[in-house]
PDB file of C-alpha atoms in Angstrom:
ATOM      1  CA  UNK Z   1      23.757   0.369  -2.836  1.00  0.00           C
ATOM      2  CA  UNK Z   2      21.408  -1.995  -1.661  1.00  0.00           C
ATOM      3  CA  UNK Z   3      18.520   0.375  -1.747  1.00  0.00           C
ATOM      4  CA  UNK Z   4      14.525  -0.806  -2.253  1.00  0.00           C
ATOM      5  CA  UNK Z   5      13.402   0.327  -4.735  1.00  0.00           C
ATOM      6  CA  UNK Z   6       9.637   2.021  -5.719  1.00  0.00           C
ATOM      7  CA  UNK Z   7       9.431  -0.224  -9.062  1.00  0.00           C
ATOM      8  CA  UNK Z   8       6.074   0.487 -10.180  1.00  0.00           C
ATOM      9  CA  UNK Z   9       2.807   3.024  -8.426  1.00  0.00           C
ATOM     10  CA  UNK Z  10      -0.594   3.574  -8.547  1.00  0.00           C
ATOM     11  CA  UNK Z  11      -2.777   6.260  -6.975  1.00  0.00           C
ATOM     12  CA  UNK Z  12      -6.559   6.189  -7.829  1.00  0.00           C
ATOM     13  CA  UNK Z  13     -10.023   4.608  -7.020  1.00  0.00           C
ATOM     14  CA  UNK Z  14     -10.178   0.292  -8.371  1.00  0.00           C
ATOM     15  CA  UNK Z  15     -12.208  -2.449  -7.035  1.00  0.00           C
ATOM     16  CA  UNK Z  16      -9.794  -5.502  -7.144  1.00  0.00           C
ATOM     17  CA  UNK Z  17     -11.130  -9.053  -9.234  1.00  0.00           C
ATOM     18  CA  UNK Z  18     -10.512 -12.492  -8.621  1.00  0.00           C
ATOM     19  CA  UNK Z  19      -7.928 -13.881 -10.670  1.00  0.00           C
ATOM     20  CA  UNK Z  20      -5.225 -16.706 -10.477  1.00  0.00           C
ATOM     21  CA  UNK Z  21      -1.171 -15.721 -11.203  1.00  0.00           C
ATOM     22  CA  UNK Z  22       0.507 -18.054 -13.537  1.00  0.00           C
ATOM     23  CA  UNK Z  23       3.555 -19.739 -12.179  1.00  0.00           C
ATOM     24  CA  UNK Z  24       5.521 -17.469 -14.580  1.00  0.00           C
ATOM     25  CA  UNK Z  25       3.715 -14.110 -13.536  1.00  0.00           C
ATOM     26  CA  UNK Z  26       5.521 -11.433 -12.065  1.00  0.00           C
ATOM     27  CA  UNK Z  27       4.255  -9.175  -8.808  1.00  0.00           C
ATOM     28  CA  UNK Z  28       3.735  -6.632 -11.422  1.00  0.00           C
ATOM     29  CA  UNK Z  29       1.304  -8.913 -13.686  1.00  0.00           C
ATOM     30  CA  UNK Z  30       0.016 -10.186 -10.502  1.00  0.00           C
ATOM     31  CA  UNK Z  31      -1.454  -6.616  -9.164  1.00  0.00           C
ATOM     32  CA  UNK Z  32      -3.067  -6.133 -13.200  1.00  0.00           C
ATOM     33  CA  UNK Z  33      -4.345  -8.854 -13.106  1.00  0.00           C
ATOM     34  CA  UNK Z  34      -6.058  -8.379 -10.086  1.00  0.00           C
ATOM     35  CA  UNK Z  35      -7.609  -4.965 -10.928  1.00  0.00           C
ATOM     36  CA  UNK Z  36      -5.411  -2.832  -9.565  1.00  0.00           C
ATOM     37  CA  UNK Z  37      -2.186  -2.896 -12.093  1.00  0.00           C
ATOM     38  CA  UNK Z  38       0.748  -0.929 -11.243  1.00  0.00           C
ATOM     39  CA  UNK Z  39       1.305   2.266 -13.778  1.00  0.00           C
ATOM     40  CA  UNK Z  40       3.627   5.467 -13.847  1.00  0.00           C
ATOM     41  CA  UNK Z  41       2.552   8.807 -11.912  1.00  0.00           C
ATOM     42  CA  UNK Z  42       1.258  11.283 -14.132  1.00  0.00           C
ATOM     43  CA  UNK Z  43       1.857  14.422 -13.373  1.00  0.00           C
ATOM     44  CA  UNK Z  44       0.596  16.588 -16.075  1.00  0.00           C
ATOM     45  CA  UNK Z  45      -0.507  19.909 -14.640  1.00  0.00           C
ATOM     46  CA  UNK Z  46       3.105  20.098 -12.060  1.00  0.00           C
ATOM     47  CA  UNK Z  47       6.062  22.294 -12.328  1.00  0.00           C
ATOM     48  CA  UNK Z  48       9.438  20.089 -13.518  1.00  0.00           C
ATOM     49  CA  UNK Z  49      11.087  19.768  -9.714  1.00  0.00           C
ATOM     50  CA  UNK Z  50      14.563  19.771  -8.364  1.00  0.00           C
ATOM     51  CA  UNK Z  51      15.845  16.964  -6.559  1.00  0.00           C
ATOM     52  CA  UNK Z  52      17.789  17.186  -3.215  1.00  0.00           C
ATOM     53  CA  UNK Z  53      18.749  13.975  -1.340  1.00  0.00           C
ATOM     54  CA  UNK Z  54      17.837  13.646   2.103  1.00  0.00           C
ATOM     55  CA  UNK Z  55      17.221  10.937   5.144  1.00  0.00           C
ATOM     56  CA  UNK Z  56      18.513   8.553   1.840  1.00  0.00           C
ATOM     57  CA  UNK Z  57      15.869   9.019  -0.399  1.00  0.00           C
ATOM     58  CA  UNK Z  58      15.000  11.814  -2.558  1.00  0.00           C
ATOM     59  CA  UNK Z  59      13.233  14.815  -1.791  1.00  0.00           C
ATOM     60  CA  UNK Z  60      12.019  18.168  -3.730  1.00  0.00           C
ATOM     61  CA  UNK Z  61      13.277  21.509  -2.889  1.00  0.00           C
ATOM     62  CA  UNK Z  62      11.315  23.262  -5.981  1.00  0.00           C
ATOM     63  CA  UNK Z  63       7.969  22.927  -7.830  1.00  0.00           C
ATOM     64  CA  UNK Z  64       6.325  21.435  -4.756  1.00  0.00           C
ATOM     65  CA  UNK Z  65       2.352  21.013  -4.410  1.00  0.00           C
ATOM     66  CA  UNK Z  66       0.586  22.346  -1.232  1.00  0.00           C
ATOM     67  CA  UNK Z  67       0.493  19.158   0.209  1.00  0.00           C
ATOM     68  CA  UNK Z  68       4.045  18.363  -0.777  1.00  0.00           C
ATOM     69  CA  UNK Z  69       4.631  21.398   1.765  1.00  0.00           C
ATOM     70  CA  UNK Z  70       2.345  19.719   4.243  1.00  0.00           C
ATOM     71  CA  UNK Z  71       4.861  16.906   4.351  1.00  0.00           C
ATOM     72  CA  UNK Z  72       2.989  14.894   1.747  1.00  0.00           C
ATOM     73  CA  UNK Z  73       5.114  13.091  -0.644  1.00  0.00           C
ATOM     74  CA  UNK Z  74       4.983  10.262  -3.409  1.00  0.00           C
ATOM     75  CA  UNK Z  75       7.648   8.678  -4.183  1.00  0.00           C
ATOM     76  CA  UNK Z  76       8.398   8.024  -8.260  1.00  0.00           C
ATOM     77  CA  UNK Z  77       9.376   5.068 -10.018  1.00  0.00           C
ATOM     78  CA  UNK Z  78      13.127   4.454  -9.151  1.00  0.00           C
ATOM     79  CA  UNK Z  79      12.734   6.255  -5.929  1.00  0.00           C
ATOM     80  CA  UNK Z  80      14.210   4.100  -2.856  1.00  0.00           C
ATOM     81  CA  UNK Z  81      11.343   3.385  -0.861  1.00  0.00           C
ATOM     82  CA  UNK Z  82      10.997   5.390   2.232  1.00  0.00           C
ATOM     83  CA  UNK Z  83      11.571   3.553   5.581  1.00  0.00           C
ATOM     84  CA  UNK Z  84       9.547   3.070   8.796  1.00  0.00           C
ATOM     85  CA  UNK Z  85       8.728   1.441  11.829  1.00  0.00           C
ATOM     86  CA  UNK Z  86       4.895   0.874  12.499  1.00  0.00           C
ATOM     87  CA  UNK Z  87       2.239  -0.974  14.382  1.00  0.00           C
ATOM     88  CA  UNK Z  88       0.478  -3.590  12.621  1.00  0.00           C
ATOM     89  CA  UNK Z  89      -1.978  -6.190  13.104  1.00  0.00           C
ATOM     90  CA  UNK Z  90       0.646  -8.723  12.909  1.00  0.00           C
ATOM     91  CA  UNK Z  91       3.068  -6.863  15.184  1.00  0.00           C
ATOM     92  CA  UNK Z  92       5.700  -4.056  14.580  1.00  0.00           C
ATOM     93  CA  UNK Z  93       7.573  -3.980  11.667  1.00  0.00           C
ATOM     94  CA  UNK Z  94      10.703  -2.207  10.424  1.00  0.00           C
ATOM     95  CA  UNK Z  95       9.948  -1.462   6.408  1.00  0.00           C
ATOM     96  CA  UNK Z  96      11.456  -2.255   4.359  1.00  0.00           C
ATOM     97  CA  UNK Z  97      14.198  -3.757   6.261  1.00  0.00           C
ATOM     98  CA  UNK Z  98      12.207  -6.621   7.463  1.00  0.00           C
ATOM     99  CA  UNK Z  99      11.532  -7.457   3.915  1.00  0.00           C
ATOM    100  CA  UNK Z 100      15.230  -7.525   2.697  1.00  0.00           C
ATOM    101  CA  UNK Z 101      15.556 -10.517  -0.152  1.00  0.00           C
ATOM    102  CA  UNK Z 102      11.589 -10.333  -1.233  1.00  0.00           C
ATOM    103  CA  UNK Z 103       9.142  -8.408  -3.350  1.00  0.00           C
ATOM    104  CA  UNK Z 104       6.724  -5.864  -1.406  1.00  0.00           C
ATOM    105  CA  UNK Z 105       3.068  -4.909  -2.419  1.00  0.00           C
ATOM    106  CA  UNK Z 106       2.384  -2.069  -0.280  1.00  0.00           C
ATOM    107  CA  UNK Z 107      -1.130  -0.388  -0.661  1.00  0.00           C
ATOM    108  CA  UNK Z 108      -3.478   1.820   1.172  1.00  0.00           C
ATOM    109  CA  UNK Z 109      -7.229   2.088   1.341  1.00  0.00           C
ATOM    110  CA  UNK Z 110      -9.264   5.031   2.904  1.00  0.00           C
ATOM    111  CA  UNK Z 111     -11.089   3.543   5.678  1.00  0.00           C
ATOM    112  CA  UNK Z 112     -12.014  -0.104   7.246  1.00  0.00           C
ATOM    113  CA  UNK Z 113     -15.910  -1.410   7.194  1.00  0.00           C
ATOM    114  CA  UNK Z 114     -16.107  -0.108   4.032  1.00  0.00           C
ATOM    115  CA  UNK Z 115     -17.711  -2.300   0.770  1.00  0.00           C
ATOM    116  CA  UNK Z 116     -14.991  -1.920  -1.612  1.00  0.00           C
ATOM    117  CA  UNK Z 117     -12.081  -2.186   0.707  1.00  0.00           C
ATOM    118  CA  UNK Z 118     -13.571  -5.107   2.392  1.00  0.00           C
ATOM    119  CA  UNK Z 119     -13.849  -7.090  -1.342  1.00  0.00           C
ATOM    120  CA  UNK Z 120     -10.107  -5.826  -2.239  1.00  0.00           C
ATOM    121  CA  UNK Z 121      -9.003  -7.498   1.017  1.00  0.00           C
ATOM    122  CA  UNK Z 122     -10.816 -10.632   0.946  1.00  0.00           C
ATOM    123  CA  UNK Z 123      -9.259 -11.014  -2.697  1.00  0.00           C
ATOM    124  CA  UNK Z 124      -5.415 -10.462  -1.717  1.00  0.00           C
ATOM    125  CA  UNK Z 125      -6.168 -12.495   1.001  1.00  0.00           C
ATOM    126  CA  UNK Z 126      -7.031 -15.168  -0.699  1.00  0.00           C
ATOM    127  CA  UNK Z 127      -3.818 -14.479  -3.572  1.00  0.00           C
ATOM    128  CA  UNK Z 128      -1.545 -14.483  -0.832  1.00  0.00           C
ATOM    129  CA  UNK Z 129      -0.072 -18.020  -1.225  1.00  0.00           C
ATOM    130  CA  UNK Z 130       0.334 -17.264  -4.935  1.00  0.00           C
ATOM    131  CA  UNK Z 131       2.099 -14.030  -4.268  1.00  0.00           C
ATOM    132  CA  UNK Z 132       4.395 -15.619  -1.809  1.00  0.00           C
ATOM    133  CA  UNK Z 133       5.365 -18.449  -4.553  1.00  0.00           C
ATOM    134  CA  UNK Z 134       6.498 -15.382  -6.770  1.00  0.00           C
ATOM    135  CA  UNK Z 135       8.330 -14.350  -3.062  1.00  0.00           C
ATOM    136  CA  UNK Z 136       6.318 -11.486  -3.002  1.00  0.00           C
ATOM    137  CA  UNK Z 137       4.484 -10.219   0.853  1.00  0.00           C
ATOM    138  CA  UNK Z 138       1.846  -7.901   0.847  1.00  0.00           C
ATOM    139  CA  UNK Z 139       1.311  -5.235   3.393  1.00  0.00           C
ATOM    140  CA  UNK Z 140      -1.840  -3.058   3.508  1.00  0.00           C
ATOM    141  CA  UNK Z 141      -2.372   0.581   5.283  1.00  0.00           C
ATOM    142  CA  UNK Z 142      -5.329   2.936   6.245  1.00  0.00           C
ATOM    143  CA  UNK Z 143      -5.754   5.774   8.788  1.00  0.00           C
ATOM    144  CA  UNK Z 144      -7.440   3.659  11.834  1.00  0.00           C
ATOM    145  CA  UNK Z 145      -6.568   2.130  15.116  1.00  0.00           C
ATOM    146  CA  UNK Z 146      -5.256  -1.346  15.177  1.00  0.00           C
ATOM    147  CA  UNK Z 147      -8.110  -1.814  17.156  1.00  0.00           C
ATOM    148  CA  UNK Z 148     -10.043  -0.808  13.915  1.00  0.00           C
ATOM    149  CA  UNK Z 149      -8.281  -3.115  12.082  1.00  0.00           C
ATOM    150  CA  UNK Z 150      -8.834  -5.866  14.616  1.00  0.00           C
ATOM    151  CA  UNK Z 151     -12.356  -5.777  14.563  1.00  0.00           C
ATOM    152  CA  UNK Z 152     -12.467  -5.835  10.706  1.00  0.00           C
ATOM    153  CA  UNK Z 153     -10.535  -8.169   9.528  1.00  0.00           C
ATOM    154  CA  UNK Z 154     -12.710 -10.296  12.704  1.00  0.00           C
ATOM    155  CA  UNK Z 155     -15.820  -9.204  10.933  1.00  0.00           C
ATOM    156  CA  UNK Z 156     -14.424 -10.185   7.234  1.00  0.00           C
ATOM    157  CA  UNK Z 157     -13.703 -14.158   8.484  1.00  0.00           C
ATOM    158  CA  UNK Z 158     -17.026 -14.423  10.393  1.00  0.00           C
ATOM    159  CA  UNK Z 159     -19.388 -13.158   8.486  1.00  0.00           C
ATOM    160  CA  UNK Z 160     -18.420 -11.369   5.034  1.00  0.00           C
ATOM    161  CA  UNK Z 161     -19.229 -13.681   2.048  1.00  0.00           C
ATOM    162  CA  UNK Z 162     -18.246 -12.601  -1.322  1.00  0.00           C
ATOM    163  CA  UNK Z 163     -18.180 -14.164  -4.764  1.00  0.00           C
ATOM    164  CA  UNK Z 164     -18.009 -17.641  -3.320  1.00  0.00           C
ATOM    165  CA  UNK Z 165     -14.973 -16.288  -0.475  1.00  0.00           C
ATOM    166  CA  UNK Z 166     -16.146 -16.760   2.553  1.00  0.00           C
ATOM    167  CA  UNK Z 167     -14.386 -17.306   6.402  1.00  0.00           C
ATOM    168  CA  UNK Z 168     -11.591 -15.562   4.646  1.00  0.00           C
ATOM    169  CA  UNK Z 169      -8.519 -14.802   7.292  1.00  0.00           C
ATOM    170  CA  UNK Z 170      -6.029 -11.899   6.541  1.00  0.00           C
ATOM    171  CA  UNK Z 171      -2.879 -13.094   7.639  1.00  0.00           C
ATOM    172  CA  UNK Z 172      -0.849 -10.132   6.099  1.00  0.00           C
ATOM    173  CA  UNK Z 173       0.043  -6.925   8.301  1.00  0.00           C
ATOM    174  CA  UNK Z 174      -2.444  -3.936   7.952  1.00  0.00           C
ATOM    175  CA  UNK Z 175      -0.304  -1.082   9.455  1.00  0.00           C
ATOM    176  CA  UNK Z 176      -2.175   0.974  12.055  1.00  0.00           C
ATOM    177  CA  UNK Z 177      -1.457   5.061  10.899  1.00  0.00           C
ATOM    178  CA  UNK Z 178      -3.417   7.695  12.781  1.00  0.00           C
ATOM    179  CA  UNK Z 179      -1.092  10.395  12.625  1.00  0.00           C
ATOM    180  CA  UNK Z 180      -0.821   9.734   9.001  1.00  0.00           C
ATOM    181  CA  UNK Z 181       3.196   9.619   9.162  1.00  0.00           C
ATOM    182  CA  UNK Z 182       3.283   6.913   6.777  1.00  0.00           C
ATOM    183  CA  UNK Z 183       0.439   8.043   4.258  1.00  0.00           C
ATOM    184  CA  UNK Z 184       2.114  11.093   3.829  1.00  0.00           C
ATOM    185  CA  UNK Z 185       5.988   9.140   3.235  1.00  0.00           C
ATOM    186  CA  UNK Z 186       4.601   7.511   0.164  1.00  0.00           C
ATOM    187  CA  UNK Z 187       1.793  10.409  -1.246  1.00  0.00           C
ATOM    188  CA  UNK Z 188      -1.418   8.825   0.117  1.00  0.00           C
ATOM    189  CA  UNK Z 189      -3.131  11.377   1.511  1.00  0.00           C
ATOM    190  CA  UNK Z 190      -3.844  13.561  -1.278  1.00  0.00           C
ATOM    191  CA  UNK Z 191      -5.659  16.850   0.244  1.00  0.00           C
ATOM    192  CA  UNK Z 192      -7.437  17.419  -2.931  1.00  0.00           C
ATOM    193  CA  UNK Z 193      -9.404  14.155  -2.440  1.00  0.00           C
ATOM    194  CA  UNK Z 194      -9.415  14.094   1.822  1.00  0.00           C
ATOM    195  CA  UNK Z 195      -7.540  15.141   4.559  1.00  0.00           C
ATOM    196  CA  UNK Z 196      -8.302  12.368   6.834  1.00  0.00           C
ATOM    197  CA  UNK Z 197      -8.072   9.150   4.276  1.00  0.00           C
ATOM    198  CA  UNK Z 198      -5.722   7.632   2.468  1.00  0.00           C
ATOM    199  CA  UNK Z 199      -6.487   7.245  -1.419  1.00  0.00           C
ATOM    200  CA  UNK Z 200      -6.231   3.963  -3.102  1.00  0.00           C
ATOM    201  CA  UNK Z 201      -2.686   3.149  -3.931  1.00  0.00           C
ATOM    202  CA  UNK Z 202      -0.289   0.547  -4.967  1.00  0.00           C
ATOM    203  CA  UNK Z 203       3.722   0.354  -4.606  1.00  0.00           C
ATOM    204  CA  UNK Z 204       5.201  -2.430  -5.850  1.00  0.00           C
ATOM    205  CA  UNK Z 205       9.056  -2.979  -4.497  1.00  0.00           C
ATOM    206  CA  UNK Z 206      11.734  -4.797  -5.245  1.00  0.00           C
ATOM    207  CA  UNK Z 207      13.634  -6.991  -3.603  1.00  0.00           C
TER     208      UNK Z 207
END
């Protein structure tokens, strides 16, 4: 069909390490190995849902959470991966269309300035040219302004040092998303945790 596919997903709080990707790695070993490995959604305490298709990806009509009802969804393993349009630092993009042919890491992190997601970003930063030799691009998301972003990923080249990385430049798109519309496509606002920030989550899609 020609679909993208969600391949592998993680929701949750990790602090990404250093680490180099061997030239035989796969996205998937490349995201573990970088503290922040890809595993399947548990969902332990939900009602078994029923499936409906819609806008060509698949969508419950039973057993939904609250915030399933608030338009909040996440997608499961084998789902095709929602689409979009959105503003980035790096321009607009159409996802995943612009992507057609290569791997996508798509993750979120709550909020910019912040200690954790300023470490996580410095190290994908600095694994992007090994990503890209598995043909893998990495696109990042949070609930700020691009001028947020701007002034962040500014601040993270001139004057964040970390674990030797230092005047690091983020040349991968961090998608602006202040009404949330894409958070809620792919389950990353959670309401349990926040209502205004995106959790920490991974989507790794296929090509």
């Amino acid at each position: 069909s020609g679909a993208r596919r969600i391949l592998a997903s993680r929701h949750g709080e990790a602090e990404v390490g250093m680490t180099a990707l061997g030239a035989d790695a796969s996205p998937c070993e490349g995201i573990q190995r970088a503290g922040r490995g890809p595993h399947p959604v548990r969902r332990s305490s939900m009602p078994t849902p029923t499936w409906t298709v819609s806008r060509g990806h698949k969508r419950r009509s039973e057993g939904m959470t609250e915030g399933e009802r608030e338009g909040v969804y996440m997608p499961l393993i084998g789902d095709d991966a929602p689409a979009f349009k959105a503003r980035t630092t790096m321009g607009e993009i159409d996802f995943p269309a612009d992507y057609k042919g290569k791997w996508v890491i798509l993750f979120s992190h709550p909020a910019d300035f912040t200690p954790v997601c300023t470490t996580e970003f410095m190290t994908f930063a600095s694994m992007q040219d090994e990503f890209r030799k598995l043909n893998t691009e990495l696109v990042g998301l949070s609930i700020d302004s691009i001028y947020a972003h701007i002034a962040w990923l500014r601040t993270i080249k001139e004057k964040i040092e970390w674990k030797g990385m230092k005047d690091v430049e983020v040349k991968f798109p961090l998608i602006e998303d202040i009404r949330m519309d894409v958070a809620k496509r792919y389950g990353m606002v959670q309401p349990n945790a926040s209502t205004t920030q995106a959790v920490r989550a991974v989507f790794v899609i296929d090509d």
